[in-house]
Amino acid sequence: MLSSPDLSFSRTLPLDTFNQLGELLQQMAQAVGSAALVLTEAVLARIRVPAEWQEQRFTLLVSEGFSALLMGNFTRREQQSLGTEAIGVNFVTGTNSTNSFSNSGNQPKQPSSTSQLNSISYSQDAAELNTRLTFNCEAIASFLVKLRDLFGADSYTHQNLQRYSQILRTNDATLQSQFTLLLLEYLLPQLNQQVDLTQTLNEPHAYICQPVEDALKKQVAQERLLNRVTNQIRRSLDLSVIMTTALTQVREFLELDRLIIYKFENASSTNPSYNFDAAYLNSDNYRTWFGNQPGEPPHQLNGQYAPPAPINPQPPLQDYQLHGGCIVYEVRATETIPSVLNYREETCFVHHSQCWEKYRQGFTLAVVDVEKTYHLEQCLLNFLREVQVRAKVAAPIMFEEKLWGLLIAHQCHDPREWTENEKSLLTAIAEQLAIAIHQTELMRSLRDAASTLTQEKHTLEQRVAERTLELRDALLAAEAASRLRNEFLATISHELLTPLTYVIGMSSTLLRWPLGELSQRQRDYLQTIHDSGEHLLEMINDILDLSQIEAGKAVLNITEFSLRDIAESTLKTLEDRANQVQLQLTLDLQIDPRRDRFTADATRIEQIISNLLTNAIKFTPKGGNVTLRLWVEEDTAIFQVEDTGIGIPEEQLPLLFEKFQQLDTPYRRRYEGTGLGLALTKQLVELHRGRIEVESTVGIGSIFTVWIPAQPMTACKS
């Protein structure tokens, strides 16, 4: 034994002896009084700790009169042979733990040898620890600071450890002597005792195999339970049924007093109005614990208990929305166990943001005894006492990499050493519940999308129907207006034709009158009357043709004719007009004489060519050129009129074939016309099921191209 002047010592001790020394410090704390603080490694169970702390056992006693620190680390040989359960500090992470069963239903893993399983049964008794017991206040203060820094600065544990580190004093001599006597009574009888492993190994074979067989049976049963939960998730889309069934089966299998699901309110990735939330969180059974406003004294729970105020004042609830939640599912072994369904804790959990962050990283918390683990968290400890929680395991339920909630197992009356298989099972069940939540969320999204799509489809159909009615009414109104207009134009034009015929005829007669001589002025007047009548007659004929075509009364007189003859005849008719403005009128025939014959309405074809040539002559300055090209491709005759006229701006091309439209150019006032020529030309082309196109450049000229397919040898009404 290595001893120091302050009665501290270091040596290797069996685990049983180490535990007895811890119990000795517990007794010493009772002798010191209520002001003493006793902590063990169990206080670390709810936080993630560095690796060097995971292998360490300790019992810490702090008071004003007497303080002591007992620390122990397993020897290197024991660290290689012992698992986490032999250490006694329960830590499981969802990412690092290795389950002995999987979700796919594979057979459970079997140990590599019988002796490996035997080590589980007797290893804790045979383990040895490098133990150090010290009473030095500086060493104890240094340990307290290291222990304090493991907790968040906003937690009660951190603040209370800071306060206790400030009350350390040199031990009272009387109390030190009293502990020395107790130490000698416990320690001396153990010095000569050795653990007889040989006798243990020589036990009958049945003694060794029975735990192995029990462990394998337990493992197979866990596998079957997980498969049942997985199959339930696959068969059902009702999250409430899945949750209830899974919790009931797991609670019965693990013989738990209570199994609950705690859902965080910041689990925004799921719909907060699930059916099970609505069913459980109603006004009749909604309850909170400490549900008062910040700064008010806490309420009683079920009228039984009012927990004392914590050591430090409670700060305002600034991060409640980040860490608040509610218990939404619960199964209990008996009705005597108090229900915590719908409890909404609003005070004690606020400081544990570090704990929540640990869960978000997939950490599974296992607490053997809440009295030891939460010794410095008075508010939370009082809550756990009230709802009768002595031991617990909390496994995170992760949904889309966010912390949705916790699966929490409760042992209500006694501490419980949670095995690795039990913690692994709860972790696996939590993962399966996350899958069920994801599955339900997907179905809800699909239903919402389908509902939205159906609603939008119905709305669209309604809008289409309404718009169709509006368009039909508008079309009928437009057709009625167009019909009335055409009838009006036809009637007026017909009424104008009779007097106009007389005017033209009489003026022609007077110009050819053989009796008497007319003065030049009289002849000029008669010529003006005659020309104006001809122009007016041409305009009225265009109006009549256009109105007949739009009214569907135009008839094509289909005959066979010569394209060459039509082109030459039309050009000859317009030669005088071209000569008057000093234009070169050219015919470019690109027709094979064998393909000269064509079937269409010859009169209408001649009218189309005449309108295009007249338009080209009108807008081409003196000295310009106007060319008519004609060729045949398969059964289609193509006419092209090219001029070197003023050209048409590109933005005005869409208006070119509109009725009564004259392009707004500087030449508009220089040329006569009503804007019906090109509109009528397009109608005549389309009456032949053809098409017309135009290319134009301002200052260079325009090219009009017409395609007319050959027509059947029957009269065709539009």
XYZ file of C-alpha atoms in Angstrom:
718
model
C 0.000 0.000 0.000
C 1.218 3.475 -0.924
C 0.309 6.058 1.735
C 0.641 9.828 1.944
C 0.831 12.149 4.980
C -2.869 13.073 4.651
C -3.837 9.363 5.003
C -4.478 9.070 1.249
C -3.495 5.777 -0.402
C -3.302 4.088 -3.812
C -3.461 0.366 -4.560
C -5.215 -2.276 -6.623
C -8.442 -3.505 -5.039
C -11.163 -5.944 -6.049
C -14.375 -4.400 -7.296
C -16.270 -5.589 -4.210
C -13.797 -3.842 -1.913
C -14.032 -0.671 -4.020
C -17.807 -0.718 -3.725
C -17.564 -1.211 0.056
C -15.342 1.860 0.296
C -18.002 3.785 -1.602
C -20.638 2.597 0.846
C -18.339 3.691 3.654
C -18.265 7.227 2.259
C -22.065 7.109 2.001
C -22.243 6.267 5.723
C -19.754 9.036 6.499
C -22.001 11.509 4.640
C -24.910 10.573 6.899
C -22.709 11.145 9.939
C -21.621 14.582 8.672
C -25.203 15.808 8.142
C -27.601 17.010 5.452
C -25.150 19.609 4.112
C -22.893 16.883 2.657
C -22.820 16.164 -1.071
C -22.229 12.620 -2.328
C -21.741 11.978 -6.047
C -20.852 8.855 -8.013
C -20.091 8.198 -11.670
C -23.842 7.781 -12.164
C -24.110 11.582 -12.426
C -22.367 11.321 -15.809
C -24.933 8.973 -17.304
C -26.992 11.743 -18.922
C -24.175 13.539 -20.762
C -21.608 12.623 -23.382
C -18.203 12.399 -21.683
C -14.609 12.008 -22.922
C -13.119 8.514 -23.184
C -10.992 8.883 -20.035
C -14.132 9.412 -17.944
C -15.983 6.419 -19.382
C -13.610 3.926 -17.701
C -13.569 5.710 -14.354
C -15.475 4.899 -11.163
C -15.638 7.418 -8.337
C -17.415 8.389 -5.145
C -17.102 12.011 -4.056
C -18.020 13.320 -0.603
C -17.933 17.107 -0.067
C -18.863 19.006 3.106
C -17.453 21.791 5.227
C -16.105 19.403 7.883
C -15.050 16.367 5.899
C -14.320 15.709 2.214
C -12.991 12.632 0.441
C -12.541 11.362 -3.115
C -12.470 7.686 -4.076
C -11.418 6.999 -7.671
C -10.893 3.736 -9.494
C -9.899 2.648 -12.990
C -10.032 -0.935 -14.175
C -6.679 -2.515 -14.729
C -5.465 -2.997 -18.316
C -6.317 -6.707 -18.180
C -9.823 -5.974 -16.958
C -10.373 -3.240 -19.576
C -9.718 -5.793 -22.295
C -12.095 -8.393 -20.874
C -14.941 -6.349 -19.453
C -17.759 -4.680 -21.391
C -19.594 -1.532 -20.599
C -21.885 -3.291 -18.150
C -18.965 -4.261 -15.893
C -17.921 -0.636 -15.656
C -21.318 0.407 -14.349
C -21.646 3.659 -16.289
C -24.261 3.192 -19.017
C -23.613 4.966 -22.297
C -25.078 3.907 -25.666
C -24.996 5.827 -28.919
C -27.270 5.104 -31.797
C -24.370 5.424 -34.229
C -21.684 3.421 -32.414
C -23.567 0.685 -30.603
C -23.574 -2.762 -32.186
C -26.904 -4.513 -31.885
C -26.969 -8.275 -31.577
C -29.975 -8.302 -33.855
C -30.939 -6.405 -36.998
C -34.099 -5.077 -38.570
C -33.933 -7.522 -41.435
C -34.829 -10.548 -39.361
C -31.421 -12.274 -39.461
C -30.549 -14.887 -36.879
C -28.980 -13.448 -33.718
C -25.214 -13.544 -33.399
C -23.795 -16.297 -31.222
C -20.743 -15.795 -29.032
C -17.423 -17.084 -30.253
C -16.908 -19.282 -27.168
C -18.601 -20.373 -23.961
C -15.959 -18.738 -21.789
C -16.763 -15.398 -23.392
C -20.318 -15.600 -22.108
C -19.144 -16.901 -18.753
C -17.161 -13.740 -18.239
C -20.431 -11.856 -18.102
C -21.622 -13.852 -15.114
C -18.572 -13.596 -12.903
C -16.462 -10.764 -14.321
C -17.794 -8.075 -12.027
C -16.828 -10.063 -8.959
C -13.370 -10.880 -10.376
C -12.590 -7.339 -11.655
C -9.836 -5.284 -10.108
C -9.423 -1.516 -10.055
C -6.453 0.773 -9.606
C -7.889 2.627 -6.617
C -6.963 5.946 -5.079
C -8.479 7.463 -1.933
C -7.548 11.054 -1.123
C -8.567 13.666 1.450
C -6.464 16.487 -0.019
C -8.731 19.486 -0.543
C -6.684 20.752 -3.505
C -6.932 17.407 -5.311
C -10.652 17.249 -4.553
C -11.144 20.840 -5.778
C -9.283 20.033 -9.010
C -11.513 16.986 -9.551
C -14.616 19.102 -8.887
C -13.548 21.661 -11.505
C -12.978 18.943 -14.112
C -16.306 17.350 -13.250
C -18.065 20.739 -13.373
C -16.704 21.541 -16.828
C -18.342 18.411 -18.243
C -21.742 20.048 -17.761
C -23.180 23.064 -19.527
C -22.659 26.395 -17.805
C -26.439 26.942 -17.689
C -27.200 23.682 -15.860
C -27.946 23.328 -12.156
C -25.244 20.663 -11.847
C -22.551 23.038 -13.123
C -23.659 25.802 -10.782
C -23.950 23.529 -7.739
C -20.523 21.946 -8.318
C -19.079 25.448 -8.522
C -20.680 26.305 -5.178
C -19.444 23.131 -3.478
C -15.894 23.655 -4.769
C -15.802 26.899 -2.806
C -16.624 25.319 0.590
C -13.715 22.846 0.642
C -11.666 22.996 3.844
C -9.077 20.811 5.556
C -10.891 17.885 7.183
C -11.900 18.124 10.797
C -9.524 15.931 12.858
C -12.359 14.241 14.765
C -14.250 13.348 11.574
C -10.997 12.224 9.928
C -10.250 9.902 12.843
C -13.797 8.536 12.791
C -13.475 7.695 9.094
C -10.026 6.127 9.650
C -11.511 3.716 12.179
C -14.337 2.821 9.828
C -11.798 2.369 7.042
C -9.701 -0.027 9.072
C -12.766 -2.079 9.974
C -13.673 -2.458 6.275
C -10.258 -2.633 4.670
C -8.167 -4.917 6.878
C -10.357 -8.044 6.556
C -10.173 -7.659 2.737
C -6.384 -7.485 2.411
C -5.845 -11.257 2.628
C -8.862 -12.255 0.566
C -8.258 -13.348 -3.030
C -10.810 -14.045 -5.651
C -10.754 -17.775 -6.402
C -11.413 -17.877 -10.105
C -10.233 -21.478 -10.324
C -13.094 -22.665 -8.168
C -15.531 -20.680 -10.284
C -14.201 -22.206 -13.498
C -14.403 -25.710 -12.010
C -18.104 -25.422 -11.297
C -20.315 -28.052 -12.970
C -20.835 -27.498 -16.701
C -24.584 -26.943 -16.275
C -23.866 -23.895 -14.107
C -21.857 -22.345 -16.917
C -24.190 -23.229 -19.793
C -27.447 -22.163 -18.177
C -26.725 -18.384 -18.437
C -25.603 -18.909 -22.016
C -28.820 -20.662 -22.900
C -30.891 -17.988 -21.152
C -29.013 -15.201 -22.987
C -29.573 -16.871 -26.351
C -33.273 -17.343 -25.669
C -33.549 -13.715 -24.645
C -31.750 -12.648 -27.789
C -33.986 -14.725 -30.064
C -37.069 -13.332 -28.313
C -35.784 -9.795 -28.884
C -35.270 -10.592 -32.554
C -38.828 -11.863 -32.874
C -40.222 -8.818 -31.084
C -38.365 -6.464 -33.426
C -39.627 -8.433 -36.432
C -43.208 -8.141 -35.162
C -42.860 -4.379 -34.810
C -41.294 -4.128 -38.272
C -44.086 -6.175 -39.841
C -46.700 -4.059 -38.066
C -45.160 -0.941 -39.597
C -45.219 -2.544 -43.049
C -48.838 -3.665 -42.740
C -50.380 -0.558 -41.207
C -50.357 3.111 -42.126
C -52.127 4.165 -38.931
C -49.432 5.734 -36.763
C -51.603 5.558 -33.651
C -52.047 1.778 -34.019
C -48.336 1.273 -34.703
C -47.291 3.286 -31.645
C -49.746 1.616 -29.290
C -48.921 -1.900 -30.459
C -45.153 -1.402 -30.365
C -45.163 0.171 -26.898
C -47.375 -2.540 -25.453
C -45.253 -5.392 -26.801
C -41.935 -3.829 -25.773
C -43.148 -2.998 -22.269
C -44.345 -6.556 -21.699
C -41.156 -8.074 -23.085
C -38.768 -5.930 -21.001
C -41.093 -6.054 -17.950
C -41.082 -2.285 -17.673
C -43.282 -0.349 -15.291
C -43.988 2.362 -17.854
C -43.068 3.079 -21.479
C -43.787 6.479 -23.016
C -43.156 8.570 -26.135
C -42.159 12.179 -25.604
C -42.634 14.390 -28.674
C -40.809 17.690 -29.103
C -42.854 20.657 -30.181
C -40.053 21.833 -32.450
C -40.370 18.661 -34.553
C -41.499 20.899 -37.426
C -40.736 18.332 -40.100
C -43.902 16.434 -39.215
C -47.473 17.589 -39.136
C -48.226 18.843 -35.601
C -51.861 17.836 -35.939
C -51.540 14.067 -36.137
C -54.588 12.162 -34.985
C -52.866 10.899 -31.869
C -51.918 14.442 -30.876
C -55.442 15.662 -31.346
C -56.835 12.752 -29.367
C -54.479 13.085 -26.447
C -53.913 16.805 -26.229
C -57.497 17.905 -25.732
C -58.866 20.234 -23.116
C -60.150 17.414 -20.888
C -56.872 15.593 -20.237
C -54.307 18.326 -20.972
C -51.970 18.826 -18.005
C -48.639 20.487 -17.382
C -46.088 20.139 -14.630
C -44.917 23.465 -13.268
C -47.210 24.967 -15.891
C -47.135 28.417 -14.304
C -45.718 31.606 -15.720
C -41.998 32.227 -15.188
C -41.349 33.783 -11.808
C -44.478 32.360 -10.143
C -44.225 29.642 -7.445
C -44.579 26.107 -8.846
C -47.910 24.339 -8.686
C -48.632 21.032 -7.042
C -48.791 17.911 -9.180
C -52.109 16.096 -8.816
C -52.550 17.937 -5.538
C -49.916 15.760 -3.831
C -46.558 17.448 -3.922
C -45.060 20.907 -4.260
C -41.332 20.573 -4.989
C -39.005 22.974 -3.209
C -37.365 25.816 -5.068
C -34.033 24.881 -6.678
C -30.729 26.016 -5.273
C -30.360 28.684 -7.955
C -33.180 30.904 -9.239
C -34.783 29.752 -12.501
C -33.956 32.045 -15.481
C -36.692 33.087 -17.915
C -37.899 30.494 -20.404
C -36.088 31.803 -23.431
C -35.468 28.500 -25.271
C -38.661 26.633 -24.397
C -39.760 26.530 -28.031
C -36.510 24.761 -28.874
C -36.711 22.068 -26.166
C -40.333 21.904 -25.012
C -42.560 18.946 -25.687
C -45.284 16.692 -24.403
C -45.836 12.993 -23.605
C -48.149 11.740 -26.348
C -48.143 7.958 -25.718
C -47.998 5.851 -22.599
C -48.411 2.218 -21.535
C -48.265 1.141 -17.868
C -47.881 -2.197 -16.129
C -50.651 -1.490 -13.607
C -53.144 1.242 -12.878
C -51.393 1.948 -9.572
C -48.497 3.498 -11.461
C -49.309 7.198 -11.951
C -50.013 8.343 -15.498
C -47.833 10.992 -17.088
C -49.758 11.137 -20.342
C -49.911 14.668 -21.786
C -47.521 16.100 -19.193
C -45.899 19.187 -20.619
C -42.780 20.039 -18.615
C -42.015 23.757 -18.867
C -39.414 24.449 -16.207
C -36.919 21.729 -15.316
C -35.828 20.663 -18.782
C -34.920 24.122 -20.035
C -31.339 23.944 -18.753
C -30.613 20.638 -20.440
C -29.905 21.901 -23.949
C -26.651 19.901 -23.858
C -28.672 16.774 -23.203
C -31.007 17.549 -26.117
C -28.030 18.077 -28.403
C -26.702 14.703 -27.310
C -29.977 13.081 -28.353
C -29.838 14.827 -31.717
C -26.515 13.054 -32.282
C -28.165 9.659 -31.723
C -27.234 9.217 -28.043
C -29.212 6.740 -25.921
C -29.314 7.589 -22.212
C -29.449 4.868 -19.547
C -29.877 5.866 -15.891
C -29.525 3.139 -13.283
C -30.652 5.277 -10.354
C -32.073 8.779 -10.757
C -31.223 9.559 -7.133
C -27.541 9.393 -8.010
C -27.628 10.692 -11.570
C -29.798 13.765 -10.852
C -28.574 14.411 -7.313
C -27.678 18.013 -8.173
C -30.752 18.634 -10.401
C -33.224 19.176 -7.596
C -36.120 20.374 -9.768
C -35.886 17.441 -12.168
C -35.279 14.974 -9.357
C -38.410 16.130 -7.545
C -40.399 15.677 -10.759
C -39.062 12.135 -11.231
C -39.847 11.289 -7.608
C -43.378 12.567 -7.993
C -44.106 10.461 -11.091
C -42.287 7.497 -9.509
C -39.293 7.125 -11.806
C -36.273 5.395 -10.252
C -34.455 4.184 -13.399
C -34.924 5.022 -17.056
C -33.655 4.624 -20.604
C -34.266 7.303 -23.260
C -33.661 6.524 -26.953
C -33.965 9.286 -29.579
C -36.521 9.118 -32.382
C -34.855 10.838 -35.354
C -36.893 12.000 -38.345
C -35.088 13.465 -41.367
C -31.973 14.101 -39.261
C -34.036 16.045 -36.729
C -34.958 15.082 -33.175
C -38.659 14.219 -33.348
C -39.008 12.784 -29.830
C -37.834 10.204 -27.300
C -38.776 6.618 -26.479
C -38.463 6.468 -22.660
C -38.612 3.360 -20.475
C -39.334 3.755 -16.726
C -38.643 1.521 -13.768
C -40.705 3.071 -11.028
C -39.721 1.632 -7.645
C -36.164 0.255 -7.686
C -32.890 1.000 -9.498
C -32.276 -1.163 -12.554
C -29.052 -2.207 -14.237
C -29.881 -1.871 -17.926
C -28.193 -4.503 -20.065
C -26.699 -3.733 -23.450
C -29.331 -5.906 -25.172
C -32.145 -3.975 -23.474
C -30.671 -0.636 -24.520
C -30.024 -1.911 -28.037
C -33.600 -3.164 -28.306
C -35.045 0.189 -27.258
C -32.732 1.968 -29.707
C -33.831 -0.337 -32.531
C -37.505 0.151 -31.652
C -36.986 3.927 -31.713
C -35.457 3.612 -35.180
C -38.455 1.571 -36.351
C -40.853 4.156 -34.921
C -38.941 6.829 -36.858
C -39.544 4.773 -40.008
C -43.253 4.597 -39.143
C -43.352 8.369 -38.643
C -41.590 8.896 -41.974
C -43.985 6.481 -43.650
C -47.004 8.254 -42.181
C -45.610 11.647 -43.149
C -45.128 10.464 -46.729
C -48.697 9.186 -46.894
C -49.983 12.428 -45.399
C -47.987 14.396 -47.971
C -49.369 12.208 -50.754
C -52.915 12.654 -49.468
C -52.429 16.412 -49.187
C -50.904 16.550 -52.654
C -53.744 14.439 -54.077
C -56.322 16.606 -52.331
C -54.651 19.773 -53.557
C -54.399 18.351 -57.070
C -58.054 17.321 -57.041
C -59.096 20.730 -55.778
C -56.942 22.509 -58.341
C -58.274 20.227 -61.075
C -61.849 20.974 -60.024
C -61.088 24.699 -59.911
C -59.395 24.531 -63.300
C -62.300 22.616 -64.806
C -64.708 25.163 -63.388
C -62.630 28.036 -64.765
C -62.343 26.314 -68.148
C -66.104 25.784 -68.236
C -66.750 29.396 -67.273
C -64.198 30.647 -69.787
C -65.667 28.376 -72.487
C -69.120 29.811 -71.870
C -67.716 33.321 -72.007
C -65.873 32.591 -75.251
C -68.918 30.902 -76.754
C -71.091 33.874 -75.876
C -68.466 36.249 -77.239
C -68.146 34.157 -80.407
C -71.882 34.094 -80.922
C -72.047 37.830 -80.380
C -69.143 38.396 -82.778
C -70.688 36.118 -85.387
C -74.012 37.909 -85.033
C -72.315 41.288 -85.346
C -70.276 40.111 -88.323
C -73.351 38.659 -89.981
C -75.261 41.871 -89.473
C -72.365 43.890 -90.783
C -71.965 41.699 -93.865
C -75.670 41.783 -94.527
C -75.613 45.537 -94.141
C -72.645 45.906 -96.466
C -74.159 43.547 -99.022
C -77.455 45.428 -98.942
C -75.866 48.854 -99.140
C -73.427 47.743 -101.836
C -76.244 46.268 -103.880
C -78.231 49.456 -103.536
C -75.208 51.487 -104.617
C -74.522 49.370 -107.684
C -77.667 50.451 -109.568
C -77.111 54.250 -109.515
C -73.368 53.739 -109.914
C -73.955 51.730 -113.079
C -75.988 54.606 -114.504
C -73.261 57.108 -113.643
C -70.535 55.059 -115.286
C -72.664 54.229 -118.315
C -73.832 57.798 -118.964
C -70.374 59.255 -118.515
C -69.008 56.732 -121.014
C -71.806 57.563 -123.430
C -71.177 61.303 -123.181
C -67.486 60.811 -123.767
C -68.321 58.944 -126.994
C -71.292 61.248 -127.952
C -71.176 61.851 -131.708
C -73.438 64.910 -131.774
C -71.723 68.163 -131.038
C -68.274 68.897 -129.783
C -67.361 68.883 -126.070
C -64.994 71.419 -124.715
C -61.811 70.156 -123.077
C -63.083 71.171 -119.663
C -66.335 69.260 -120.194
C -64.393 66.212 -121.360
C -62.142 66.402 -118.274
C -65.162 66.595 -115.979
C -66.790 63.597 -117.664
C -63.525 61.615 -117.446
C -63.255 62.381 -113.714
C -66.851 61.226 -113.187
C -66.168 58.050 -115.125
C -62.885 57.222 -113.319
C -64.393 57.919 -109.888
C -67.310 55.656 -110.710
C -64.973 52.892 -111.827
C -62.970 53.209 -108.601
C -66.124 53.203 -106.505
C -67.410 50.163 -108.376
C -64.156 48.315 -107.759
C -64.343 49.106 -104.027
C -67.994 47.970 -103.826
C -67.149 44.730 -105.608
C -64.339 44.096 -103.094
C -66.729 44.683 -100.220
C -69.290 42.308 -101.746
C -66.671 39.611 -102.336
C -65.283 39.927 -98.818
C -68.711 39.833 -97.184
C -69.731 36.776 -99.232
C -66.558 34.920 -98.293
C -66.939 35.734 -94.587
C -70.611 34.782 -94.720
C -69.676 31.433 -96.259
C -71.585 32.108 -99.460
C -68.652 32.365 -101.864
C -68.457 29.614 -104.509
C -65.362 28.640 -106.445
C -65.912 27.983 -110.131
C -63.274 25.322 -110.703
C -62.045 25.021 -114.289
C -58.897 23.993 -116.065
C -56.891 26.886 -117.459
C -53.450 27.947 -118.545
C -51.304 29.587 -115.897
C -49.283 31.358 -118.608
C -52.425 32.869 -120.142
C -53.693 34.107 -116.768
C -50.350 35.728 -115.931
C -49.935 37.393 -119.342
C -53.536 38.607 -119.379
C -53.237 40.175 -115.937
C -49.959 41.885 -116.785
C -51.372 43.240 -120.022
C -54.328 44.728 -118.130
C -51.995 46.653 -115.819
C -49.432 47.770 -118.406
C -51.010 51.170 -118.934
C -51.097 51.909 -115.208
C -47.444 50.881 -114.854
C -46.416 53.030 -117.793
C -48.174 56.051 -116.311
C -45.854 55.933 -113.266
C -42.818 54.885 -115.327
C -42.447 51.370 -113.822
C -40.900 48.326 -115.440
C -43.441 45.482 -115.273
C -41.791 42.069 -115.848
C -43.128 38.509 -116.157
C -40.785 35.686 -115.105
C -42.349 32.358 -116.136
C -40.587 29.279 -114.754
C -43.174 26.765 -115.916
C -42.628 23.617 -117.920
C -45.086 23.849 -120.842
C -46.243 20.332 -119.997
C -47.343 21.480 -116.547
C -49.014 24.697 -117.641
C -52.564 23.415 -117.180
C -53.975 23.993 -113.686
C -57.354 23.512 -111.993
C -58.732 26.320 -109.829
C -61.087 29.284 -110.046
C -59.446 31.220 -112.893
C -61.309 34.424 -112.120
C -60.257 34.370 -108.468
C -56.654 33.515 -109.383
C -56.566 36.446 -111.767
C -58.080 38.644 -109.015
C -55.369 37.542 -106.557
C -52.564 38.332 -109.035
C -54.174 41.631 -109.991
C -54.532 42.763 -106.375
C -50.886 41.977 -105.611
C -49.598 43.706 -108.764
C -51.837 46.718 -108.207
C -50.576 47.018 -104.632
C -46.946 46.758 -105.829
C -47.457 49.395 -108.542
C -49.165 51.735 -106.076
C -46.281 51.730 -103.556
C -43.319 51.628 -105.940
C -41.718 55.004 -106.841
C -41.064 56.082 -110.453
C -38.338 54.160 -112.196
C -38.871 51.076 -110.032
C -39.442 47.479 -111.025
C -42.337 45.098 -110.394
C -41.843 41.401 -111.261
C -44.345 38.555 -111.406
C -42.824 35.092 -111.073
C -44.739 31.885 -111.602
C -43.728 28.243 -111.154
C -45.254 24.898 -110.143
C -44.087 22.484 -107.435
C -45.851 19.130 -107.537
C -49.582 20.058 -107.505
C -49.111 23.595 -106.195
C -48.898 26.778 -108.253
C -46.687 29.458 -106.737
C -47.083 33.149 -107.585
C -44.529 35.687 -106.426
C -44.769 39.465 -106.813
C -41.552 41.378 -106.091
C -41.231 45.167 -106.124
C -38.634 47.812 -105.359
C -41.104 49.911 -103.417
C -41.111 51.696 -100.103
C -41.143 48.505 -97.995
C -43.104 47.703 -94.852
C -41.784 48.072 -91.239
C -41.521 44.736 -89.464
C -43.758 45.802 -86.566
C -46.587 46.587 -89.034
C -46.488 43.275 -90.910
C -49.128 41.620 -88.624
C -51.622 44.363 -89.668
C -50.970 43.953 -93.372
C -53.873 41.588 -94.123
C -56.388 43.165 -91.762
C -59.520 44.763 -93.220
C -59.575 48.534 -93.611
C -55.974 48.766 -92.426
C -53.597 51.221 -94.106
C -50.040 51.248 -92.832
C -49.073 54.406 -90.998
C -46.197 55.603 -93.209
C -45.290 58.969 -94.713
C -46.856 57.741 -97.992
C -50.204 56.997 -96.462
C -51.814 60.243 -97.603
C -50.272 60.041 -101.091
C -52.046 56.835 -102.170
C -55.703 56.048 -102.413
C -57.256 52.858 -101.132
C -59.562 51.453 -98.478
C -57.279 48.715 -97.138
C -59.444 45.907 -98.516
C -57.238 44.653 -101.349
C -54.776 42.546 -99.373
C -57.466 41.410 -96.895
C -59.587 40.145 -99.827
C -56.511 38.562 -101.421
C -55.777 36.546 -98.266
C -59.417 35.416 -98.061
C -59.348 34.276 -101.698
C -56.073 32.404 -101.145
C -57.444 30.637 -98.079
C -60.641 29.875 -100.003
C -58.388 27.771 -102.255
C -56.830 26.189 -99.106
C -53.588 28.021 -99.878
C -51.400 30.442 -97.990
C -49.736 33.805 -98.506
C -46.502 35.161 -97.010
C -44.649 38.461 -97.236
C -41.027 39.529 -96.836
C -40.276 43.239 -96.749
C -37.442 45.638 -96.016
C -38.027 49.371 -95.631
C -36.495 51.303 -98.520
C -35.698 48.162 -100.532
C -39.008 46.543 -101.383
C -41.374 43.669 -100.694
C -41.945 40.101 -101.894
C -45.418 38.533 -101.715
C -45.561 34.746 -102.245
C -48.779 32.782 -102.764
C -49.180 28.982 -102.758
C -52.356 27.662 -104.450
C -52.915 23.867 -104.467
C -54.710 22.280 -107.405
C -58.479 22.065 -106.803
C -60.791 19.144 -107.584
C -62.965 19.613 -110.679
C -66.152 20.405 -108.729
C -67.639 23.647 -107.550
C -66.544 24.318 -103.967
C -68.461 26.421 -101.498
C -66.471 28.010 -98.667
